[in-house]
PDB file of C-alpha atoms in Angstrom:
ATOM      1  CA  MET A   1       5.954  87.477 -13.689  1.00 78.00           C
ATOM      2  CA  THR A   2       8.671  84.621 -15.642  1.00 81.00           C
ATOM      3  CA  ALA A   3      11.417  85.558 -13.064  1.00 81.00           C
ATOM      4  CA  LEU A   4       8.890  84.679  -9.888  1.00 88.00           C
ATOM      5  CA  PHE A   5       7.429  81.662 -11.260  1.00 90.00           C
ATOM      6  CA  ALA A   6      10.978  80.135 -12.390  1.00 88.00           C
ATOM      7  CA  LEU A   7      12.768  80.958  -8.945  1.00 89.00           C
ATOM      8  CA  ALA A   8       9.317  79.233  -7.304  1.00 92.00           C
ATOM      9  CA  THR A   9      10.209  76.373  -9.614  1.00 91.00           C
ATOM     10  CA  SER A  10      13.448  76.169  -8.313  1.00 89.00           C
ATOM     11  CA  LEU A  11      12.558  76.128  -4.772  1.00 92.00           C
ATOM     12  CA  LEU A  12      10.242  73.762  -5.138  1.00 94.00           C
ATOM     13  CA  TRP A  13      12.605  71.219  -7.310  1.00 88.00           C
ATOM     14  CA  GLY A  14      15.613  71.364  -5.181  1.00 87.00           C
ATOM     15  CA  LEU A  15      13.333  70.803  -1.703  1.00 91.00           C
ATOM     16  CA  ALA A  16      11.676  67.801  -3.865  1.00 90.00           C
ATOM     17  CA  ASP A  17      14.992  66.714  -4.789  1.00 83.00           C
ATOM     18  CA  PHE A  18      16.716  67.010  -1.184  1.00 87.00           C
ATOM     19  CA  GLY A  19      13.252  64.865   0.400  1.00 90.00           C
ATOM     20  CA  GLY A  20      13.601  62.094  -2.801  1.00 86.00           C
ATOM     21  CA  GLY A  21      17.222  61.640  -1.949  1.00 81.00           C
ATOM     22  CA  LEU A  22      16.998  61.248   1.795  1.00 86.00           C
ATOM     23  CA  LEU A  23      13.897  58.750   1.525  1.00 90.00           C
ATOM     24  CA  THR A  24      15.661  56.711  -1.292  1.00 84.00           C
ATOM     25  CA  ARG A  25      18.382  56.220   1.451  1.00 82.00           C
ATOM     26  CA  ARG A  26      16.017  53.955   3.384  1.00 86.00           C
ATOM     27  CA  ILE A  27      13.403  53.070   0.908  1.00 89.00           C
ATOM     28  CA  PRO A  28      13.807  51.558  -2.635  1.00 88.00           C
ATOM     29  CA  ALA A  29      13.940  54.544  -5.452  1.00 83.00           C
ATOM     30  CA  LEU A  30      11.353  53.098  -7.661  1.00 86.00           C
ATOM     31  CA  THR A  31       8.827  52.724  -4.640  1.00 90.00           C
ATOM     32  CA  VAL A  32       9.787  56.711  -3.343  1.00 90.00           C
ATOM     33  CA  VAL A  33       8.779  57.387  -7.614  1.00 87.00           C
ATOM     34  CA  VAL A  34       5.276  55.316  -7.691  1.00 91.00           C
ATOM     35  CA  VAL A  35       3.939  56.298  -4.231  1.00 93.00           C
ATOM     36  CA  SER A  36       5.317  59.738  -4.339  1.00 93.00           C
ATOM     37  CA  GLN A  37       3.404  59.812  -7.802  1.00 91.00           C
ATOM     38  CA  VAL A  38       0.540  57.869  -6.723  1.00 94.00           C
ATOM     39  CA  LEU A  39      -0.068  60.616  -3.921  1.00 94.00           C
ATOM     40  CA  ALA A  40       0.086  63.097  -6.250  1.00 93.00           C
ATOM     41  CA  VAL A  41      -2.326  61.674  -8.670  1.00 94.00           C
ATOM     42  CA  LEU A  42      -5.154  61.519  -5.829  1.00 94.00           C
ATOM     43  CA  VAL A  43      -4.653  65.124  -5.157  1.00 93.00           C
ATOM     44  CA  LEU A  44      -4.757  66.424  -8.898  1.00 93.00           C
ATOM     45  CA  GLY A  45      -7.546  64.071  -9.618  1.00 93.00           C
ATOM     46  CA  ALA A  46      -9.391  65.760  -7.246  1.00 94.00           C
ATOM     47  CA  ILE A  47      -8.343  69.056  -8.612  1.00 93.00           C
ATOM     48  CA  VAL A  48      -9.233  68.373 -12.293  1.00 92.00           C
ATOM     49  CA  LEU A  49     -12.630  67.368 -10.876  1.00 92.00           C
ATOM     50  CA  ALA A  50     -13.353  70.230  -8.877  1.00 91.00           C
ATOM     51  CA  THR A  51     -12.342  72.798 -11.816  1.00 89.00           C
ATOM     52  CA  GLY A  52     -13.810  70.911 -14.778  1.00 89.00           C
ATOM     53  CA  ALA A  53     -10.266  70.475 -16.080  1.00 88.00           C
ATOM     54  CA  TRP A  54     -11.267  67.610 -18.116  1.00 86.00           C
ATOM     55  CA  THR A  55     -13.403  69.793 -20.599  1.00 86.00           C
ATOM     56  CA  GLU A  56      -9.937  70.891 -21.802  1.00 85.00           C
ATOM     57  CA  ALA A  57      -8.611  67.790 -23.204  1.00 84.00           C
ATOM     58  CA  GLY A  58      -7.428  67.822 -26.577  1.00 85.00           C
ATOM     59  CA  PRO A  59      -4.187  66.619 -28.963  1.00 90.00           C
ATOM     60  CA  GLN A  60      -1.427  68.639 -26.530  1.00 89.00           C
ATOM     61  CA  LEU A  61      -1.796  66.195 -23.886  1.00 91.00           C
ATOM     62  CA  TRP A  62       0.044  63.734 -26.039  1.00 93.00           C
ATOM     63  CA  TYR A  63       3.037  66.239 -24.262  1.00 93.00           C
ATOM     64  CA  ALA A  64       1.720  65.400 -20.856  1.00 93.00           C
ATOM     65  CA  VAL A  65       2.090  61.397 -22.058  1.00 94.00           C
ATOM     66  CA  GLY A  66       5.605  61.966 -23.306  1.00 94.00           C
ATOM     67  CA  ALA A  67       6.883  64.137 -20.150  1.00 91.00           C
ATOM     68  CA  GLY A  68       5.135  61.116 -18.295  1.00 92.00           C
ATOM     69  CA  VAL A  69       6.868  58.596 -19.992  1.00 93.00           C
ATOM     70  CA  VAL A  70      10.423  60.019 -19.462  1.00 92.00           C
ATOM     71  CA  GLY A  71       9.853  61.509 -15.914  1.00 86.00           C
ATOM     72  CA  PRO A  72      10.009  58.255 -13.872  1.00 85.00           C
ATOM     73  CA  ALA A  73      13.402  57.039 -15.784  1.00 87.00           C
ATOM     74  CA  ALA A  74      14.948  60.442 -14.877  1.00 87.00           C
ATOM     75  CA  MET A  75      13.577  60.405 -11.561  1.00 81.00           C
ATOM     76  CA  LEU A  76      15.050  56.688 -10.799  1.00 82.00           C
ATOM     77  CA  ALA A  77      18.202  57.824 -12.467  1.00 86.00           C
ATOM     78  CA  PHE A  78      18.292  60.795 -10.332  1.00 81.00           C
ATOM     79  CA  TYR A  79      17.516  59.177  -6.802  1.00 77.00           C
ATOM     80  CA  LYS A  80      20.083  56.615  -7.236  1.00 80.00           C
ATOM     81  CA  ALA A  81      22.917  58.810  -8.056  1.00 82.00           C
ATOM     82  CA  LEU A  82      21.585  60.772  -4.702  1.00 74.00           C
ATOM     83  CA  ALA A  83      21.975  57.932  -2.640  1.00 74.00           C
ATOM     84  CA  LEU A  84      25.522  57.007  -3.983  1.00 77.00           C
ATOM     85  CA  GLY A  85      27.041  60.540  -4.304  1.00 68.00           C
ATOM     86  CA  PRO A  86      26.853  63.886  -1.780  1.00 68.00           C
ATOM     87  CA  MET A  87      23.430  65.670  -3.037  1.00 66.00           C
ATOM     88  CA  GLY A  88      25.997  69.015  -3.109  1.00 61.00           C
ATOM     89  CA  VAL A  89      27.640  67.115  -5.859  1.00 64.00           C
ATOM     90  CA  VAL A  90      24.650  65.443  -7.823  1.00 71.00           C
ATOM     91  CA  SER A  91      21.988  67.912  -7.581  1.00 66.00           C
ATOM     92  CA  PRO A  92      24.038  70.346  -9.633  1.00 66.00           C
ATOM     93  CA  LEU A  93      25.032  68.324 -12.208  1.00 69.00           C
ATOM     94  CA  GLY A  94      21.313  66.977 -12.813  1.00 71.00           C
ATOM     95  CA  SER A  95      20.463  70.922 -13.963  1.00 69.00           C
ATOM     96  CA  LEU A  96      22.525  70.428 -17.118  1.00 70.00           C
ATOM     97  CA  GLY A  97      19.115  69.130 -18.315  1.00 75.00           C
ATOM     98  CA  VAL A  98      18.479  72.786 -18.999  1.00 71.00           C
ATOM     99  CA  VAL A  99      20.400  72.469 -22.285  1.00 72.00           C
ATOM    100  CA  VAL A 100      17.178  71.173 -23.674  1.00 77.00           C
ATOM    101  CA  PRO A 101      14.659  73.685 -22.955  1.00 76.00           C
ATOM    102  CA  VAL A 102      17.142  76.459 -24.366  1.00 72.00           C
ATOM    103  CA  SER A 103      17.621  74.873 -27.220  1.00 74.00           C
ATOM    104  CA  VAL A 104      14.059  74.812 -28.047  1.00 73.00           C
ATOM    105  CA  GLY A 105      13.547  77.944 -27.032  1.00 71.00           C
ATOM    106  CA  LEU A 106      16.004  79.910 -29.354  1.00 69.00           C
ATOM    107  CA  LEU A 107      14.816  77.545 -31.821  1.00 71.00           C
ATOM    108  CA  VAL A 108      11.360  78.589 -31.888  1.00 66.00           C
ATOM    109  CA  GLY A 109      12.429  82.049 -31.478  1.00 65.00           C
ATOM    110  CA  ASP A 110      13.150  83.218 -28.347  1.00 64.00           C
ATOM    111  CA  ARG A 111      15.503  86.164 -28.477  1.00 66.00           C
ATOM    112  CA  PRO A 112      17.157  87.280 -24.413  1.00 64.00           C
ATOM    113  CA  GLY A 113      18.765  90.564 -24.103  1.00 69.00           C
ATOM    114  CA  LEU A 114      22.462  91.174 -23.559  1.00 75.00           C
ATOM    115  CA  LEU A 115      22.319  90.914 -20.200  1.00 73.00           C
ATOM    116  CA  GLN A 116      19.974  88.005 -20.076  1.00 67.00           C
ATOM    117  CA  PHE A 117      22.561  86.117 -22.432  1.00 74.00           C
ATOM    118  CA  ALA A 118      25.423  87.092 -19.559  1.00 78.00           C
ATOM    119  CA  GLY A 119      23.049  85.920 -17.085  1.00 74.00           C
ATOM    120  CA  ILE A 120      22.648  82.309 -18.971  1.00 72.00           C
ATOM    121  CA  GLY A 121      26.123  81.922 -19.377  1.00 79.00           C
ATOM    122  CA  VAL A 122      27.036  82.683 -15.844  1.00 80.00           C
ATOM    123  CA  ALA A 123      24.049  80.974 -14.273  1.00 72.00           C
ATOM    124  CA  ILE A 124      25.423  77.691 -16.260  1.00 73.00           C
ATOM    125  CA  LEU A 125      28.594  78.207 -15.204  1.00 78.00           C
ATOM    126  CA  GLY A 126      27.933  78.534 -11.647  1.00 74.00           C
ATOM    127  CA  VAL A 127      25.973  75.335 -11.947  1.00 67.00           C
ATOM    128  CA  VAL A 128      28.658  73.414 -13.638  1.00 68.00           C
ATOM    129  CA  LEU A 129      31.558  74.663 -11.072  1.00 73.00           C
ATOM    130  CA  ALA A 130      28.699  73.985  -7.974  1.00 63.00           C
ATOM    131  CA  GLY A 131      28.823  70.161  -9.001  1.00 57.00           C
ATOM    132  CA  GLY A 132      32.637  69.998  -8.255  1.00 57.00           C
ATOM    133  CA  PRO A 133      35.532  67.811  -9.602  1.00 54.00           C
ATOM    134  CA  GLU A 134      34.112  64.453  -9.613  1.00 49.00           C
ATOM    135  CA  LEU A 135      34.661  63.085 -13.035  1.00 46.00           C
ATOM    136  CA  ARG A 136      38.186  61.881 -11.575  1.00 48.00           C
ATOM    137  CA  GLY A 137      36.618  60.230  -8.409  1.00 48.00           C
ATOM    138  CA  ALA A 138      35.969  57.123  -7.094  1.00 50.00           C
ATOM    139  CA  PRO A 139      33.871  54.689  -9.068  1.00 51.00           C
ATOM    140  CA  VAL A 140      30.774  55.218  -7.335  1.00 50.00           C
ATOM    141  CA  GLN A 141      31.575  58.808  -7.816  1.00 67.00           C
ATOM    142  CA  ARG A 142      31.631  58.161 -11.621  1.00 71.00           C
ATOM    143  CA  GLN A 143      28.455  56.153 -11.279  1.00 78.00           C
ATOM    144  CA  ALA A 144      26.719  58.699  -9.918  1.00 77.00           C
ATOM    145  CA  VAL A 145      27.896  61.276 -12.252  1.00 75.00           C
ATOM    146  CA  LEU A 146      26.421  59.082 -15.337  1.00 82.00           C
ATOM    147  CA  LEU A 147      23.181  58.556 -13.824  1.00 86.00           C
ATOM    148  CA  THR A 148      22.813  62.221 -13.085  1.00 81.00           C
ATOM    149  CA  LEU A 149      23.612  63.079 -17.114  1.00 81.00           C
ATOM    150  CA  VAL A 150      20.989  60.830 -17.860  1.00 88.00           C
ATOM    151  CA  ALA A 151      18.705  62.152 -15.564  1.00 86.00           C
ATOM    152  CA  ALA A 152      19.320  65.456 -16.965  1.00 83.00           C
ATOM    153  CA  PHE A 153      18.398  64.928 -20.023  1.00 86.00           C
ATOM    154  CA  GLY A 154      15.558  63.422 -19.102  1.00 88.00           C
ATOM    155  CA  PHE A 155      14.457  66.260 -17.025  1.00 84.00           C
ATOM    156  CA  GLY A 156      15.164  68.743 -19.732  1.00 84.00           C
ATOM    157  CA  SER A 157      13.009  66.612 -21.688  1.00 89.00           C
ATOM    158  CA  VAL A 158      10.134  67.013 -19.742  1.00 87.00           C
ATOM    159  CA  MET A 159      10.274  70.799 -19.194  1.00 83.00           C
ATOM    160  CA  ALA A 160      10.018  71.360 -23.008  1.00 85.00           C
ATOM    161  CA  LEU A 161       7.416  68.592 -22.922  1.00 89.00           C
ATOM    162  CA  ILE A 162       5.122  70.203 -20.302  1.00 86.00           C
ATOM    163  CA  ALA A 163       5.718  73.902 -21.348  1.00 82.00           C
ATOM    164  CA  GLU A 164       3.815  72.901 -24.743  1.00 84.00           C
ATOM    165  CA  ALA A 165       0.784  70.613 -22.815  1.00 86.00           C
ATOM    166  CA  SER A 166      -1.235  73.518 -22.203  1.00 81.00           C
ATOM    167  CA  THR A 167      -2.019  77.071 -22.520  1.00 78.00           C
ATOM    168  CA  THR A 168      -4.495  77.900 -19.618  1.00 84.00           C
ATOM    169  CA  VAL A 169      -4.060  77.369 -16.101  1.00 84.00           C
ATOM    170  CA  THR A 170      -7.482  74.435 -16.017  1.00 88.00           C
ATOM    171  CA  GLY A 171      -5.605  72.813 -19.049  1.00 87.00           C
ATOM    172  CA  LEU A 172      -2.292  72.893 -16.753  1.00 89.00           C
ATOM    173  CA  PHE A 173      -4.436  71.123 -14.296  1.00 91.00           C
ATOM    174  CA  LEU A 174      -5.584  68.477 -16.369  1.00 92.00           C
ATOM    175  CA  ALA A 175      -2.016  68.417 -18.186  1.00 91.00           C
ATOM    176  CA  LEU A 176      -0.139  67.626 -15.145  1.00 91.00           C
ATOM    177  CA  PHE A 177      -2.574  64.766 -13.984  1.00 94.00           C
ATOM    178  CA  VAL A 178      -2.243  63.042 -17.266  1.00 94.00           C
ATOM    179  CA  GLN A 179       1.085  63.757 -16.821  1.00 93.00           C
ATOM    180  CA  ARG A 180       1.358  61.932 -13.111  1.00 92.00           C
ATOM    181  CA  VAL A 181      -1.103  59.466 -14.397  1.00 95.00           C
ATOM    182  CA  THR A 182       1.452  58.014 -16.731  1.00 95.00           C
ATOM    183  CA  ASN A 183       4.273  58.311 -14.643  1.00 91.00           C
ATOM    184  CA  VAL A 184       2.515  56.282 -11.744  1.00 93.00           C
ATOM    185  CA  LEU A 185       1.741  53.464 -14.907  1.00 94.00           C
ATOM    186  CA  VAL A 186       5.265  53.365 -16.396  1.00 92.00           C
ATOM    187  CA  GLY A 187       6.871  53.651 -12.981  1.00 89.00           C
ATOM    188  CA  GLY A 188       4.692  50.923 -11.642  1.00 91.00           C
ATOM    189  CA  GLY A 189       5.346  48.475 -14.789  1.00 92.00           C
ATOM    190  CA  ALA A 190       9.123  49.440 -13.981  1.00 89.00           C
ATOM    191  CA  LEU A 191       8.695  48.066 -10.230  1.00 90.00           C
ATOM    192  CA  TYR A 192       6.622  45.086 -10.996  1.00 90.00           C
ATOM    193  CA  ALA A 193       9.355  44.150 -13.465  1.00 90.00           C
ATOM    194  CA  SER A 194      12.243  45.049 -10.920  1.00 87.00           C
ATOM    195  CA  VAL A 195      10.414  42.522  -8.222  1.00 90.00           C
ATOM    196  CA  ARG A 196       9.956  40.047 -10.937  1.00 89.00           C
ATOM    197  CA  ARG A 197      13.796  39.794 -11.108  1.00 90.00           C
ATOM    198  CA  GLY A 198      14.031  39.477  -7.479  1.00 85.00           C
ATOM    199  CA  GLY A 199      14.440  43.243  -6.723  1.00 83.00           C
ATOM    200  CA  ARG A 200      12.591  44.686  -3.463  1.00 86.00           C
ATOM    201  CA  ALA A 201       9.932  46.763  -3.463  1.00 84.00           C
ATOM    202  CA  LEU A 202       9.745  46.919   0.323  1.00 84.00           C
ATOM    203  CA  PRO A 203      12.783  48.470   2.684  1.00 85.00           C
ATOM    204  CA  GLU A 204      13.735  46.733   5.632  1.00 82.00           C
ATOM    205  CA  GLY A 205      10.759  46.805   8.048  1.00 82.00           C
ATOM    206  CA  GLY A 206       8.741  46.431   5.596  1.00 83.00           C
ATOM    207  CA  THR A 207       4.727  48.378   4.726  1.00 87.00           C
ATOM    208  CA  ARG A 208       5.226  50.007   8.460  1.00 89.00           C
ATOM    209  CA  VAL A 209       8.425  51.888   7.212  1.00 88.00           C
ATOM    210  CA  VAL A 210       6.731  53.481   3.922  1.00 90.00           C
ATOM    211  CA  GLY A 211       3.469  53.907   5.961  1.00 91.00           C
ATOM    212  CA  ALA A 212       5.574  56.164   8.560  1.00 91.00           C
ATOM    213  CA  ALA A 213       7.150  58.338   5.514  1.00 92.00           C
ATOM    214  CA  LEU A 214       3.700  58.803   3.547  1.00 94.00           C
ATOM    215  CA  PRO A 215       4.107  62.385   4.460  1.00 94.00           C
ATOM    216  CA  ALA A 216       7.211  62.923   3.081  1.00 94.00           C
ATOM    217  CA  LEU A 217       6.463  61.148   0.064  1.00 94.00           C
ATOM    218  CA  ALA A 218       3.352  63.135  -0.528  1.00 94.00           C
ATOM    219  CA  PHE A 219       5.725  66.117  -0.207  1.00 95.00           C
ATOM    220  CA  VAL A 220       7.991  64.648  -2.477  1.00 93.00           C
ATOM    221  CA  GLY A 221       5.046  64.220  -5.228  1.00 92.00           C
ATOM    222  CA  LEU A 222       3.201  67.191  -4.590  1.00 94.00           C
ATOM    223  CA  ALA A 223       6.249  69.614  -4.349  1.00 93.00           C
ATOM    224  CA  ASP A 224       7.148  68.011  -8.011  1.00 89.00           C
ATOM    225  CA  VAL A 225       3.921  68.225  -9.572  1.00 90.00           C
ATOM    226  CA  ALA A 226       3.764  72.322  -8.299  1.00 92.00           C
ATOM    227  CA  ALA A 227       7.209  72.703 -10.008  1.00 91.00           C
ATOM    228  CA  ASN A 228       6.420  71.413 -13.317  1.00 87.00           C
ATOM    229  CA  GLY A 229       3.129  73.821 -12.845  1.00 90.00           C
ATOM    230  CA  THR A 230       5.122  77.100 -11.883  1.00 91.00           C
ATOM    231  CA  TYR A 231       7.816  76.260 -14.752  1.00 89.00           C
ATOM    232  CA  ALA A 232       4.679  75.875 -17.442  1.00 87.00           C
ATOM    233  CA  MET A 233       3.569  79.135 -16.483  1.00 89.00           C
ATOM    234  CA  ALA A 234       6.787  80.939 -16.333  1.00 87.00           C
ATOM    235  CA  ALA A 235       7.569  79.376 -20.252  1.00 83.00           C
ATOM    236  CA  GLN A 236       4.172  80.682 -21.267  1.00 82.00           C
ATOM    237  CA  GLN A 237       4.735  84.408 -19.657  1.00 82.00           C
ATOM    238  CA  GLY A 238       8.236  84.775 -21.257  1.00 75.00           C
ATOM    239  CA  PRO A 239      11.095  83.589 -23.284  1.00 78.00           C
ATOM    240  CA  VAL A 240      11.477  79.883 -22.716  1.00 77.00           C
ATOM    241  CA  THR A 241      15.056  80.195 -22.456  1.00 74.00           C
ATOM    242  CA  VAL A 242      14.953  82.881 -19.286  1.00 78.00           C
ATOM    243  CA  ALA A 243      12.167  80.680 -17.769  1.00 82.00           C
ATOM    244  CA  ALA A 244      14.571  77.601 -18.038  1.00 80.00           C
ATOM    245  CA  VAL A 245      18.007  78.757 -16.472  1.00 77.00           C
ATOM    246  CA  LEU A 246      16.183  80.560 -13.552  1.00 82.00           C
ATOM    247  CA  ALA A 247      14.245  77.493 -13.039  1.00 83.00           C
ATOM    248  CA  SER A 248      17.238  75.226 -13.021  1.00 77.00           C
ATOM    249  CA  LEU A 249      18.635  77.125 -10.224  1.00 78.00           C
ATOM    250  CA  TYR A 250      17.076  74.492  -7.952  1.00 80.00           C
ATOM    251  CA  PRO A 251      20.750  72.576  -7.281  1.00 74.00           C
ATOM    252  CA  VAL A 252      21.616  76.011  -5.045  1.00 76.00           C
ATOM    253  CA  VAL A 253      18.617  74.953  -2.948  1.00 83.00           C
ATOM    254  CA  THR A 254      19.591  70.903  -2.504  1.00 78.00           C
ATOM    255  CA  ALA A 255      22.745  72.104  -1.954  1.00 74.00           C
ATOM    256  CA  LEU A 256      21.959  74.715   1.331  1.00 79.00           C
ATOM    257  CA  ALA A 257      18.994  71.898   2.629  1.00 83.00           C
ATOM    258  CA  ALA A 258      22.082  69.256   2.324  1.00 78.00           C
ATOM    259  CA  ARG A 259      24.542  71.683   3.912  1.00 76.00           C
ATOM    260  CA  GLY A 260      22.089  72.968   6.872  1.00 78.00           C
ATOM    261  CA  VAL A 261      20.651  69.381   7.709  1.00 79.00           C
ATOM    262  CA  LEU A 262      23.023  66.827   6.576  1.00 73.00           C
ATOM    263  CA  LYS A 263      26.310  69.305   7.151  1.00 72.00           C
ATOM    264  CA  GLU A 264      27.431  68.209   3.738  1.00 66.00           C
ATOM    265  CA  ARG A 265      30.981  70.805   3.409  1.00 69.00           C
ATOM    266  CA  LEU A 266      30.586  72.257   0.117  1.00 65.00           C
ATOM    267  CA  ARG A 267      34.574  72.763  -1.618  1.00 70.00           C
ATOM    268  CA  ALA A 268      35.132  76.014  -2.788  1.00 75.00           C
ATOM    269  CA  VAL A 269      34.841  75.189  -6.026  1.00 73.00           C
ATOM    270  CA  GLN A 270      31.302  74.474  -5.122  1.00 69.00           C
ATOM    271  CA  ALA A 271      30.756  77.631  -2.819  1.00 72.00           C
ATOM    272  CA  ALA A 272      32.040  79.875  -6.227  1.00 78.00           C
ATOM    273  CA  GLY A 273      29.760  78.242  -8.149  1.00 74.00           C
ATOM    274  CA  ALA A 274      26.602  78.668  -6.275  1.00 68.00           C
ATOM    275  CA  GLY A 275      27.260  82.455  -5.894  1.00 74.00           C
ATOM    276  CA  LEU A 276      27.719  82.594  -9.768  1.00 78.00           C
ATOM    277  CA  ALA A 277      24.629  80.896 -10.287  1.00 69.00           C
ATOM    278  CA  LEU A 278      22.909  83.862  -8.023  1.00 66.00           C
ATOM    279  CA  VAL A 279      24.681  86.337  -9.824  1.00 76.00           C
ATOM    280  CA  GLY A 280      23.357  84.897 -13.209  1.00 72.00           C
ATOM    281  CA  THR A 281      19.946  85.036 -11.857  1.00 63.00           C
ATOM    282  CA  VAL A 282      20.372  88.772 -10.909  1.00 66.00           C
ATOM    283  CA  LEU A 283      21.331  89.190 -14.377  1.00 69.00           C
ATOM    284  CA  LEU A 284      18.472  87.097 -15.683  1.00 60.00           C
ATOM    285  CA  ALA A 285      15.863  88.995 -14.076  1.00 57.00           C
ATOM    286  CA  THR A 286      17.100  92.460 -14.666  1.00 58.00           C
ATOM    287  CA  GLY A 287      17.708  91.529 -18.223  1.00 55.00           C
TER     288      GLY A 287
END
């Protein structure tokens, strides 16, 4: 079940990244973050009320608060990077944040088998290769890489924090709700500060454009929430190292979506990286 939940996470994150990247090309990135998370809060709030999850409040929710503080900064940096550079390049580099939860897992005593260790190495190498040789590229590409690495560390930290925020399914609903409320507060504060400094909260076309994009914004917010949930379940049921690496294969989904919808072309090294990532997945799942 660990592999199944972790692969579901990679699918959901990959689609959420693709949708978020498209939206930030016509709506300010902070607005995308805030609106998508507000919509997620509304849905999660209803679930918490319906399941009585609030009764499981406890000190572990501080992990969810921590994830909620780090998450908006990581998402903002990542969406800006996606708007600057090709999705098929930016998204793979974003998954380097897997180093954070993998390190945590090893520190707390996870000891994957030989095949799983091989799978971790192969999958991480594949993800790096899928990013392509962009560090020597144009200034815009270098800026996109820097933003992506900042986002990667943030995403890895969120993975490590949310895995510790609950031990039950209903407790997970509450943890995700607290995380998203914190996301909205932090992201909303950043958006307000940006507007005070002369930044834009609305795209050209105003609220009409945002209104038309609400279904896509809701999908991005809810897919990200669901991915956090499936990752937490994967991390609870099996080694965190395995769950984290499998969940971090989402760039393959984003790259394939960009190839299919936007017709972005992958270099040979990127295609080879995607193939290695899939080989690593097989080794992890069978090890």
